[in-house]
Short mmCIF file of C-alpha atoms and ligand atoms in Angstrom, two decimals:
data_model
loop_
_atom_site.label_atom_id
_atom_site.label_comp_id
_atom_site.label_asym_id
_atom_site.label_seq_id
_atom_site.Cartn_x
_atom_site.Cartn_y
_atom_site.Cartn_z
CA UNK X 5 149.06 82.78 7.07
CA UNK X 6 152.46 81.58 5.84
CA UNK X 7 153.52 82.23 2.27
CA UNK X 8 153.64 78.49 1.58
CA UNK X 9 150.10 78.03 2.90
CA UNK X 10 148.82 80.92 0.74
CA UNK X 11 150.55 79.41 -2.31
CA UNK X 12 149.11 75.97 -1.61
CA UNK X 13 145.60 77.31 -1.20
CA UNK X 14 145.84 79.39 -4.37
CA UNK X 15 147.06 76.39 -6.37
CA UNK X 16 144.34 74.14 -4.99
CA UNK X 17 141.70 76.70 -5.99
CA UNK X 18 143.21 77.05 -9.48
CA UNK X 19 143.14 73.26 -9.87
CA UNK X 20 139.50 73.17 -8.84
CA UNK X 21 138.64 75.76 -11.52
CA UNK X 22 140.59 73.68 -14.01
CA UNK X 23 138.78 70.45 -13.12
CA UNK X 24 135.42 72.20 -13.44
CA UNK X 25 136.56 73.39 -16.87
CA UNK X 26 137.39 69.82 -17.91
CA UNK X 27 133.86 68.70 -16.96
CA UNK X 28 132.49 71.52 -19.07
CA UNK X 29 134.77 70.51 -21.93
CA UNK X 30 133.68 66.90 -21.73
CA UNK X 31 130.02 67.93 -21.90
CA UNK X 32 130.85 70.01 -24.97
CA UNK X 33 132.75 67.13 -26.58
CA UNK X 34 129.88 64.74 -25.90
CA UNK X 35 127.44 67.24 -27.39
CA UNK X 36 129.28 67.12 -30.71
CA UNK X 37 130.09 63.41 -30.73
CA UNK X 38 127.32 61.47 -28.98
CA UNK X 39 124.32 63.60 -28.10
CA UNK X 40 120.93 62.12 -29.06
CA UNK X 41 119.03 64.59 -31.27
CA UNK X 42 116.29 65.47 -28.77
CA UNK X 43 118.60 65.88 -25.76
CA UNK X 44 120.00 69.28 -26.72
CA UNK X 45 117.85 71.29 -24.29
CA UNK X 46 119.07 69.41 -21.24
CA UNK X 47 122.66 69.71 -22.47
CA UNK X 48 122.26 73.48 -22.82
CA UNK X 49 121.06 73.61 -19.19
CA UNK X 50 123.96 71.42 -18.04
CA UNK X 51 126.47 73.62 -19.85
CA UNK X 52 124.94 76.82 -18.48
CA UNK X 53 124.99 75.42 -14.93
CA UNK X 54 128.62 74.34 -15.28
CA UNK X 55 129.58 77.76 -16.63
CA UNK X 56 127.92 79.37 -13.63
CA UNK X 57 129.67 77.09 -11.12
CA UNK X 58 132.99 77.63 -12.87
CA UNK X 59 132.54 81.39 -12.93
CA UNK X 60 131.68 81.41 -9.22
CA UNK X 61 134.83 79.41 -8.41
CA UNK X 62 137.03 81.64 -10.59
CA UNK X 63 135.69 84.90 -9.18
CA UNK X 64 135.68 83.82 -5.51
CA UNK X 65 136.89 86.85 -3.46
CA UNK X 66 139.14 84.47 -1.51
CA UNK X 67 141.34 84.23 -4.62
CA UNK X 68 141.64 88.02 -4.60
CA UNK X 69 142.75 87.89 -0.95
CA UNK X 70 145.35 85.21 -1.64
CA UNK X 71 146.69 87.13 -4.64
CA UNK X 72 147.03 90.28 -2.53
CA UNK X 73 148.88 88.39 0.23
CA UNK X 74 151.30 86.79 -2.22
CA UNK X 75 151.89 89.99 -4.20
CA UNK X 76 152.99 91.58 -0.95
CA UNK X 77 155.58 88.83 -0.48
CA UNK X 78 156.81 88.43 -4.02
CA UNK X 79 160.45 88.36 -2.90
CA UNK X 80 159.81 85.11 -1.00
CA UNK X 81 158.44 83.34 -4.08
CA UNK X 82 160.41 81.02 -6.37
CA UNK X 83 160.50 81.94 -10.09
CA UNK X 84 157.92 79.19 -10.79
CA UNK X 85 155.61 80.50 -8.07
CA UNK X 86 155.93 83.99 -9.56
CA UNK X 87 154.82 82.67 -12.94
CA UNK X 88 151.77 81.05 -11.33
CA UNK X 89 150.97 84.24 -9.40
CA UNK X 90 151.29 86.55 -12.39
CA UNK X 91 148.93 84.52 -14.56
CA UNK X 92 146.48 83.86 -11.73
CA UNK X 93 146.23 87.66 -11.29
CA UNK X 94 145.67 88.21 -15.00
CA UNK X 95 142.95 85.53 -15.19
CA UNK X 96 141.26 86.67 -11.97
CA UNK X 97 141.11 90.30 -13.08
CA UNK X 98 139.54 89.27 -16.37
CA UNK X 99 136.87 87.26 -14.58
CA UNK X 100 135.94 89.83 -11.93
CA UNK X 101 136.06 92.93 -14.11
CA UNK X 102 133.23 91.59 -16.28
CA UNK X 103 129.84 92.10 -14.58
CA UNK X 104 127.79 88.89 -14.31
CA UNK X 105 124.92 90.52 -16.21
CA UNK X 106 127.27 91.34 -19.11
CA UNK X 107 128.57 87.74 -19.22
CA UNK X 108 124.98 86.42 -19.28
CA UNK X 109 123.96 88.87 -21.99
CA UNK X 110 126.92 87.93 -24.16
CA UNK X 111 126.23 84.20 -23.75
CA UNK X 112 122.56 84.74 -24.57
CA UNK X 113 123.39 86.83 -27.62
CA UNK X 114 126.01 84.33 -28.82
CA UNK X 115 123.47 81.53 -28.75
CA UNK X 116 120.89 83.62 -30.66
CA UNK X 117 123.50 84.89 -33.11
CA UNK X 118 124.75 81.35 -33.78
CA UNK X 119 121.28 80.17 -34.78
CA UNK X 120 120.66 83.33 -36.81
CA UNK X 121 123.98 82.81 -38.58
CA UNK X 122 123.16 79.16 -39.42
CA UNK X 123 119.75 80.18 -40.86
CA UNK X 124 121.06 83.21 -42.73
CA UNK X 125 124.00 81.26 -44.12
CA UNK X 126 121.64 78.60 -45.51
CA UNK X 127 119.66 81.37 -47.24
CA UNK X 128 122.75 83.46 -48.04
CA UNK X 129 121.01 86.35 -46.28
CA UNK X 130 123.58 88.82 -44.93
CA UNK X 131 121.10 91.64 -44.12
CA UNK X 132 119.24 89.19 -41.84
CA UNK X 133 122.44 88.45 -39.94
CA UNK X 134 123.82 92.01 -39.85
CA UNK X 135 122.01 93.18 -36.64
CA UNK X 136 123.47 90.19 -34.73
CA UNK X 137 126.96 91.01 -35.90
CA UNK X 138 126.45 94.67 -35.05
CA UNK X 139 125.42 93.76 -31.50
CA UNK X 140 128.44 91.44 -31.15
CA UNK X 141 130.73 94.31 -32.13
CA UNK X 142 129.13 96.51 -29.49
CA UNK X 143 129.54 93.77 -26.87
CA UNK X 144 133.17 93.28 -27.87
CA UNK X 145 133.90 97.01 -27.48
CA UNK X 146 132.10 97.00 -24.14
CA UNK X 147 134.11 94.00 -22.94
CA UNK X 148 137.38 95.64 -23.99
CA UNK X 149 136.35 98.77 -22.09
CA UNK X 150 135.65 96.78 -18.89
CA UNK X 151 139.17 95.35 -19.15
CA UNK X 152 140.79 98.75 -19.68
CA UNK X 153 141.24 98.54 -23.47
CA UNK X 154 138.59 101.11 -24.47
CA UNK X 155 141.03 102.81 -26.84
CA UNK X 156 142.22 99.58 -28.48
CA UNK X 157 139.44 96.97 -28.43
CA UNK X 158 141.00 94.84 -31.17
CA UNK X 159 144.27 94.58 -29.22
CA UNK X 160 142.31 93.21 -26.27
CA UNK X 161 140.52 90.66 -28.47
CA UNK X 162 143.81 89.52 -30.01
CA UNK X 163 145.54 89.32 -26.64
CA UNK X 164 142.79 87.02 -25.36
CA UNK X 165 143.87 84.41 -27.92
CA UNK X 166 147.58 85.23 -28.16
CA UNK X 167 148.90 86.86 -24.99
CA UNK X 168 151.16 89.84 -25.67
CA UNK X 169 150.29 90.10 -29.37
CA UNK X 170 148.87 93.34 -30.82
CA UNK X 171 147.15 94.40 -34.03
CA UNK X 172 150.15 96.56 -34.97
CA UNK X 173 152.59 93.63 -34.72
CA UNK X 174 150.27 91.38 -36.72
CA UNK X 175 149.75 94.06 -39.34
CA UNK X 176 153.49 94.33 -39.92
CA UNK X 177 153.95 90.52 -40.09
CA UNK X 178 151.01 90.02 -42.44
CA UNK X 179 152.08 92.86 -44.74
CA UNK X 180 155.51 91.27 -45.11
CA UNK X 181 153.96 87.86 -45.76
CA UNK X 182 151.40 89.12 -48.25
CA UNK X 183 153.84 90.96 -50.48
CA UNK X 184 155.67 87.70 -51.33
CA UNK X 185 152.89 85.17 -50.87
CA UNK X 186 150.46 86.61 -53.44
CA UNK X 187 152.97 86.41 -56.33
CA UNK X 188 154.09 82.92 -55.23
CA UNK X 189 150.49 81.71 -55.22
CA UNK X 190 149.91 83.20 -58.69
CA UNK X 191 153.01 81.43 -60.04
CA UNK X 192 151.86 78.09 -58.62
CA UNK X 193 148.34 78.52 -59.97
CA UNK X 194 149.72 79.33 -63.42
CA UNK X 195 151.93 76.23 -63.41
CA UNK X 196 151.01 73.46 -65.85
CA UNK X 197 151.56 70.99 -63.00
CA UNK X 198 148.17 70.15 -61.47
CA UNK X 199 147.40 67.91 -58.54
CA UNK X 200 144.45 65.54 -58.91
CA UNK X 201 142.27 64.67 -55.95
CA UNK X 202 139.47 63.02 -57.94
CA UNK X 203 141.61 59.89 -58.36
CA UNK X 204 140.97 58.84 -54.75
CA UNK X 205 137.81 56.71 -54.78
CA UNK X 206 136.26 54.07 -52.52
CA UNK X 207 138.44 53.99 -49.38
CA UNK X 208 136.45 52.05 -46.74
CA UNK X 209 136.02 54.07 -43.56
CA UNK X 210 137.02 51.23 -41.20
CA UNK X 211 140.37 50.85 -42.95
CA UNK X 212 140.92 54.61 -42.94
CA UNK X 213 140.21 54.61 -39.22
CA UNK X 214 142.75 51.86 -38.54
CA UNK X 215 145.37 53.57 -40.70
CA UNK X 216 145.07 56.98 -39.08
CA UNK X 217 145.17 55.38 -35.64
CA UNK X 218 148.46 53.69 -36.56
CA UNK X 219 149.86 56.97 -37.95
CA UNK X 220 148.87 59.15 -34.99
CA UNK X 221 150.10 56.54 -32.51
CA UNK X 222 153.46 56.47 -34.22
CA UNK X 223 153.66 60.29 -34.08
CA UNK X 224 153.48 59.87 -30.30
CA UNK X 225 149.85 60.35 -29.34
CA UNK X 226 149.12 58.40 -26.16
CA UNK X 227 145.78 56.64 -26.57
CA UNK X 228 145.75 55.67 -22.92
CA UNK X 229 145.17 59.38 -22.20
CA UNK X 230 143.01 60.27 -25.17
CA UNK X 231 140.85 59.05 -28.02
CA UNK X 232 139.59 59.98 -31.46
CA UNK X 233 135.94 59.97 -32.53
CA UNK X 234 133.82 61.37 -35.34
CA UNK X 235 132.13 64.80 -35.45
CA UNK X 236 130.84 67.16 -38.10
CA UNK X 237 133.82 69.51 -37.71
CA UNK X 238 137.12 68.08 -36.44
CA UNK X 239 138.39 69.48 -33.14
CA UNK X 240 140.58 68.67 -30.15
CA UNK X 241 139.31 69.13 -26.62
CA UNK X 242 140.80 68.51 -23.20
CA UNK X 243 144.10 68.89 -21.44
CA UNK X 244 146.86 66.77 -19.96
CA UNK X 245 145.27 63.59 -18.74
CA UNK X 246 142.34 63.28 -21.14
CA UNK X 247 142.42 64.47 -24.76
CA UNK X 248 139.42 64.06 -27.06
CA UNK X 249 140.09 64.49 -30.76
CA UNK X 250 137.62 64.15 -33.61
CA UNK X 251 137.76 63.68 -37.35
CA UNK X 252 135.30 62.98 -40.17
CA UNK X 253 135.48 60.42 -42.95
CA UNK X 254 134.80 60.53 -46.67
CA UNK X 255 135.28 57.35 -48.73
CA UNK X 256 136.38 59.49 -51.67
CA UNK X 257 138.74 61.78 -49.79
CA UNK X 258 140.95 59.72 -47.47
CA UNK X 259 143.69 62.37 -47.30
CA UNK X 260 141.27 64.86 -45.77
CA UNK X 261 140.48 62.78 -42.68
CA UNK X 262 144.10 61.69 -42.36
CA UNK X 263 145.49 65.24 -42.43
CA UNK X 264 142.77 66.65 -40.21
CA UNK X 265 143.52 63.86 -37.72
CA UNK X 266 147.23 64.63 -37.82
CA UNK X 267 146.40 68.31 -37.30
CA UNK X 268 144.30 67.52 -34.23
CA UNK X 269 147.03 65.14 -33.04
CA UNK X 270 149.42 68.11 -33.06
CA UNK X 271 147.05 69.92 -30.69
CA UNK X 272 146.68 66.74 -28.63
CA UNK X 273 150.45 66.18 -28.37
CA UNK X 274 150.87 69.75 -27.07
CA UNK X 275 148.27 69.18 -24.35
CA UNK X 276 149.62 65.72 -23.51
CA UNK X 277 153.07 67.28 -23.21
CA UNK X 278 152.09 69.87 -20.63
CA UNK X 279 153.20 68.94 -17.12
CA UNK X 280 150.52 66.87 -15.41
CA UNK X 281 151.59 67.88 -11.89
CA UNK X 282 150.96 71.52 -12.85
CA UNK X 283 147.53 71.15 -14.50
CA UNK X 284 145.40 74.15 -13.65
CA UNK X 285 148.27 76.60 -13.13
CA UNK X 286 150.22 78.58 -15.71
CA UNK X 287 153.07 76.03 -15.48
CA UNK X 288 150.83 73.32 -16.97
CA UNK X 289 148.87 75.27 -19.57
CA UNK X 290 149.26 76.11 -23.25
CA UNK X 291 150.35 79.67 -24.12
CA UNK X 292 147.53 80.52 -26.50
CA UNK X 293 145.95 79.81 -29.85
CA UNK X 294 148.87 80.81 -32.06
CA UNK X 295 151.33 78.50 -30.32
CA UNK X 296 148.70 75.75 -30.28
CA UNK X 297 148.21 76.16 -34.00
CA UNK X 298 151.99 76.09 -34.56
CA UNK X 299 152.01 72.58 -33.08
CA UNK X 300 149.09 71.28 -35.14
CA UNK X 301 150.43 72.84 -38.35
CA UNK X 302 153.98 71.63 -37.85
CA UNK X 303 152.84 68.00 -37.63
CA UNK X 304 150.21 68.38 -40.34
CA UNK X 305 152.30 70.31 -42.86
CA UNK X 306 156.05 70.36 -42.30
CA UNK X 307 156.09 66.74 -41.11
CA UNK X 308 153.19 64.89 -42.72
CA UNK X 309 153.38 66.52 -46.16
CA UNK X 310 157.12 65.80 -46.44
CA UNK X 311 158.71 63.19 -48.70
CA UNK X 312 160.45 61.63 -45.72
CA UNK X 313 157.16 61.03 -43.93
CA UNK X 314 155.69 59.31 -46.97
CA UNK X 315 158.83 57.29 -47.55
CA UNK X 316 157.78 55.43 -44.44
CA UNK X 317 154.00 55.60 -44.71
CA UNK X 318 153.32 55.31 -48.45
CA UNK X 319 154.15 51.55 -48.64
CA UNK X 320 151.90 51.01 -45.63
CA UNK X 321 149.12 53.09 -47.13
CA UNK X 322 149.39 51.12 -50.37
CA UNK X 323 149.33 47.84 -48.46
CA UNK X 324 146.13 48.93 -46.69
CA UNK X 325 144.47 50.11 -49.92
CA UNK X 326 146.09 48.09 -52.75
CA UNK X 327 143.14 48.21 -55.14
CA UNK X 328 142.32 51.91 -54.63
CA UNK X 329 145.92 53.04 -55.13
CA UNK X 330 146.97 50.67 -57.93
CA UNK X 331 146.54 53.25 -60.69
CA UNK X 332 148.05 56.16 -58.72
CA UNK X 333 151.77 56.65 -59.36
CA UNK X 334 154.03 57.74 -56.46
CA UNK X 335 154.62 61.21 -57.97
CA UNK X 336 150.91 61.70 -58.52
CA UNK X 337 150.28 60.61 -54.96
CA UNK X 338 152.83 63.02 -53.47
CA UNK X 339 151.47 65.89 -55.57
CA UNK X 340 147.96 65.16 -54.26
CA UNK X 341 149.32 65.33 -50.69
CA UNK X 342 150.55 68.84 -51.59
CA UNK X 343 147.69 70.02 -53.79
CA UNK X 344 147.35 73.79 -54.25
CA UNK X 345 144.12 75.24 -55.57
CA UNK X 346 142.67 78.62 -54.53
CA UNK X 347 139.18 78.19 -53.13
CA UNK X 348 136.62 80.58 -51.69
CA UNK X 349 136.26 78.50 -48.54
CA UNK X 350 138.87 78.84 -45.79
CA UNK X 351 138.42 75.38 -44.28
CA UNK X 352 139.04 73.79 -47.69
CA UNK X 353 142.17 75.85 -48.39
CA UNK X 354 145.65 74.39 -48.92
CA UNK X 355 148.60 75.62 -46.89
CA UNK X 356 149.78 78.12 -49.52
CA UNK X 357 146.49 79.98 -49.93
CA UNK X 358 145.23 79.46 -46.36
CA UNK X 359 147.18 82.42 -45.04
CA UNK X 360 145.53 84.75 -47.55
CA UNK X 361 142.12 83.80 -46.15
CA UNK X 362 143.39 84.86 -42.73
CA UNK X 363 144.89 88.13 -43.94
CA UNK X 364 141.49 88.95 -45.45
CA UNK X 365 139.66 88.34 -42.16
CA UNK X 366 142.26 90.25 -40.11
CA UNK X 367 141.95 93.27 -42.37
CA UNK X 368 138.15 93.31 -42.05
CA UNK X 369 138.05 92.68 -38.28
CA UNK X 370 140.51 95.47 -37.72
CA UNK X 371 138.37 97.94 -39.68
CA UNK X 372 135.12 96.74 -38.04
CA UNK X 373 136.53 97.19 -34.54
CA UNK X 374 138.05 100.55 -35.41
CA UNK X 375 134.66 101.68 -36.73
CA UNK X 376 136.06 102.50 -40.19
CA UNK X 377 134.00 99.75 -41.85
CA UNK X 378 130.22 99.61 -41.35
CA UNK X 379 128.60 96.18 -41.00
CA UNK X 380 126.36 96.97 -43.98
CA UNK X 381 129.46 97.44 -46.16
CA UNK X 382 131.14 94.23 -45.00
CA UNK X 383 130.03 91.89 -47.84
CA UNK X 384 131.32 94.27 -50.52
CA UNK X 385 134.61 94.73 -48.65
CA UNK X 386 134.94 90.96 -48.28
CA UNK X 387 134.35 90.32 -51.96
CA UNK X 388 136.84 93.00 -53.01
CA UNK X 389 139.56 91.51 -50.80
CA UNK X 390 138.80 87.95 -51.98
CA UNK X 391 139.34 89.13 -55.54
CA UNK X 392 142.53 91.00 -54.65
CA UNK X 393 144.10 88.21 -52.57
CA UNK X 394 142.72 84.98 -54.01
CA UNK X 395 141.69 86.07 -57.48
CA UNK X 396 138.16 84.85 -56.76
CA UNK X 397 134.84 86.64 -56.14
CA UNK X 398 132.20 84.81 -54.09
CA UNK X 399 129.01 84.29 -56.11
CA UNK X 400 126.98 84.76 -52.91
CA UNK X 401 127.49 85.62 -49.23
CA UNK X 402 127.21 81.99 -48.15
CA UNK X 403 130.52 81.34 -49.89
CA UNK X 404 131.84 84.73 -48.78
CA UNK X 405 131.28 86.68 -45.60
CA UNK X 406 128.85 84.16 -44.04
CA UNK X 407 131.09 81.09 -44.34
CA UNK X 408 132.73 81.04 -40.88
CA UNK X 409 131.09 80.42 -37.52
CA UNK X 410 133.56 82.52 -35.45
CA UNK X 411 131.95 85.97 -35.58
CA UNK X 412 128.55 84.54 -34.66
CA UNK X 413 130.09 83.68 -31.28
CA UNK X 414 131.69 87.12 -30.96
CA UNK X 415 135.12 85.56 -31.52
CA UNK X 416 136.97 88.50 -33.03
CA UNK X 417 140.77 88.37 -32.87
CA UNK X 418 140.81 84.58 -33.22
CA UNK X 419 141.55 84.27 -36.95
CA UNK X 420 145.07 85.78 -36.86
CA UNK X 421 146.20 82.89 -34.61
CA UNK X 422 145.93 80.48 -37.53
CA UNK X 423 148.41 82.42 -39.63
CA UNK X 424 150.68 83.27 -36.68
CA UNK X 425 150.74 79.52 -36.02
CA UNK X 426 151.79 78.82 -39.61
CA UNK X 427 154.66 81.33 -39.32
CA UNK X 428 155.72 79.89 -36.01
CA UNK X 429 155.58 76.32 -37.29
CA UNK X 430 157.97 77.12 -40.15
CA UNK X 431 160.30 79.05 -37.84
CA UNK X 432 160.39 76.13 -35.39
CA UNK X 433 160.87 73.71 -38.27
CA UNK X 434 164.14 75.29 -39.45
CA UNK X 435 165.35 75.67 -35.89
CA UNK X 436 164.71 72.04 -34.95
CA UNK X 437 166.40 70.79 -38.11
CA UNK X 438 169.49 72.76 -37.14
CA UNK X 439 169.37 71.42 -33.60
CA UNK X 440 168.71 67.81 -34.61
CA UNK X 441 170.61 66.90 -37.81
CA UNK X 442 169.19 63.95 -39.75
CA UNK X 443 165.65 64.52 -38.53
CA UNK X 444 164.11 63.64 -41.89
CA UNK X 445 166.04 60.34 -41.88
CA UNK X 446 164.22 59.61 -38.61
CA UNK X 447 160.88 60.26 -40.31
CA UNK X 448 161.78 57.94 -43.19
CA UNK X 449 162.29 55.21 -40.58
CA UNK X 450 158.96 56.08 -38.93
CA UNK X 451 160.67 57.55 -35.87
CA UNK X 452 159.29 60.88 -34.64
CA UNK X 453 160.54 60.68 -31.07
CA UNK X 454 163.45 63.14 -31.37
CA UNK X 455 161.15 65.80 -32.83
CA UNK X 456 158.52 65.21 -30.16
CA UNK X 457 161.15 65.31 -27.41
CA UNK X 458 162.43 68.66 -28.71
CA UNK X 459 158.90 70.11 -28.83
CA UNK X 460 158.20 68.75 -25.35
CA UNK X 461 161.27 70.44 -23.85
CA UNK X 462 161.07 73.71 -25.74
CA UNK X 463 157.33 74.31 -26.02
CA UNK X 464 155.01 71.89 -24.21
CA UNK X 465 156.75 71.79 -20.83
CA UNK X 466 157.24 75.57 -20.75
CA UNK X 467 153.57 76.17 -19.96
CA UNK X 468 152.72 79.88 -20.02
CA UNK X 469 156.16 80.93 -18.79
CA UNK X 470 156.56 83.12 -21.91
CA UNK X 471 153.99 84.92 -24.02
CA UNK X 472 153.65 84.11 -27.73
CA UNK X 473 156.37 86.43 -29.02
CA UNK X 474 158.81 85.78 -26.16
CA UNK X 475 158.50 82.03 -26.62
CA UNK X 476 159.38 82.23 -30.30
CA UNK X 477 162.38 84.39 -29.47
CA UNK X 478 163.57 82.18 -26.62
CA UNK X 479 163.27 78.99 -28.68
CA UNK X 480 164.49 80.15 -32.09
CA UNK X 481 166.75 83.06 -31.11
CA UNK X 482 164.90 85.59 -33.25
CA UNK X 483 161.55 87.39 -33.18
CA UNK X 484 158.57 85.92 -35.01
CA UNK X 485 158.94 86.55 -38.75
CA UNK X 486 157.17 85.34 -41.90
CA UNK X 487 160.52 84.75 -43.66
CA UNK X 488 160.72 81.10 -42.63
CA UNK X 489 157.18 80.36 -43.76
CA UNK X 490 157.91 81.96 -47.14
CA UNK X 491 161.15 80.00 -47.46
CA UNK X 492 159.41 76.75 -46.57
CA UNK X 493 156.55 77.33 -49.04
CA UNK X 494 158.99 78.26 -51.79
CA UNK X 495 161.12 75.18 -51.14
CA UNK X 496 158.31 72.66 -50.93
CA UNK X 497 155.91 74.03 -53.55
CA UNK X 498 158.58 75.52 -55.80
CA UNK X 499 160.08 72.05 -56.20
CA UNK X 500 156.70 70.50 -57.04
CA UNK X 501 155.07 73.16 -59.20
CA UNK X 502 157.80 75.48 -60.48
CA UNK X 503 160.66 73.08 -61.11
CA UNK X 504 162.91 74.96 -58.63
ZN1 ZN F 4 143.92 73.75 -35.17
#
């Protein structure tokens, strides 16, 4: 077999796995957007069948043979082919090192644990949920051991979401962030300046929908290769040629659906910017969760909460909702766009306090996986950290340790990505402003194309060529650091709340 033929066959198999994954994704999207209430059982069967077919394709021994052939001829491969080969090996090893019975058991337990979590959350019953969490921790350690990470299970779980990242690196970054962020948050909370969100009342959903479509289209989202619908929790699903985003509407909270749509648009723009001809291989895939989140946060926060952005959009927003906005002054409006208010609930948090919610979860996950925190002691540890970081103690476990869905699916190591993404977004933000002078003047004219072009070249089109930390270094010239996020928060929120 020639090297070219082996490469071509490997790529065609990777594309097949990718296409199967997109079918799976579409079924999942449909489940959350369209599924009739009594059709859930069939959908569960369809999803399980697709997962089985996909797993069979991904673990086909023929892929192992092709990888071995190509690894023996590495010198003949182009740099791009080497990138594809390296990631195909990594993905293949992860699929075949996990016994099928283990994968089935984990899926079964995740489904049971999800339902147990939903019930226990409704009753605020942590002891009822604890055995499910305990079992998930055991499965996570077992999975790490299969993959050769028995001594450092949390590193494995982090690496699954952010390739190359480790608990030690995150610990250092978060410690540096926390030491300045906690006092900044306290200063802002103590400020006499208060944002008001209760002044937004009676924004018809149809008009909100039209407005956010116009905004996201102008940011660069291509609606010929994607769409936006409504679901309980907003998300973005799909890759390259077909992106499905969702949002939710509240007549009395129009900024919420707008910003969540812009957030999902950031994810969608990343996927739409990956190279279509390379879909399915590492050259046409996103790096990981942290980089993904850097894209959604950059559009949502640095761009869409800026004065320049609203210089263009505020007149249009007022024209769409003249009656609802009549009594709201421009300063009041801009303050509401940048409201800061510590809350117990992560998904309701503003961008200043959000990172503290993540630091809390990282700290607890790390101790759980290391075995230095027992599941039974988790609620008390959660509440103590919430008090220390946010100045708030949950009145019950529903608003504390039971609030998030992630752990019920065994998704440890996922939370840090949100905060890493925030750091990355700020670091990219200062870099792109240096590279493209006058960027905010573009925004004030409603032109986001130079920013999108820069992100396309530097991030989206790079695929998985670099891991999370390398990418940040290659693009910005320095390692990932929280300094830029702290500078950005101080500049934006200092000006609004502290008169800086
Ligand atoms: Zn996101």
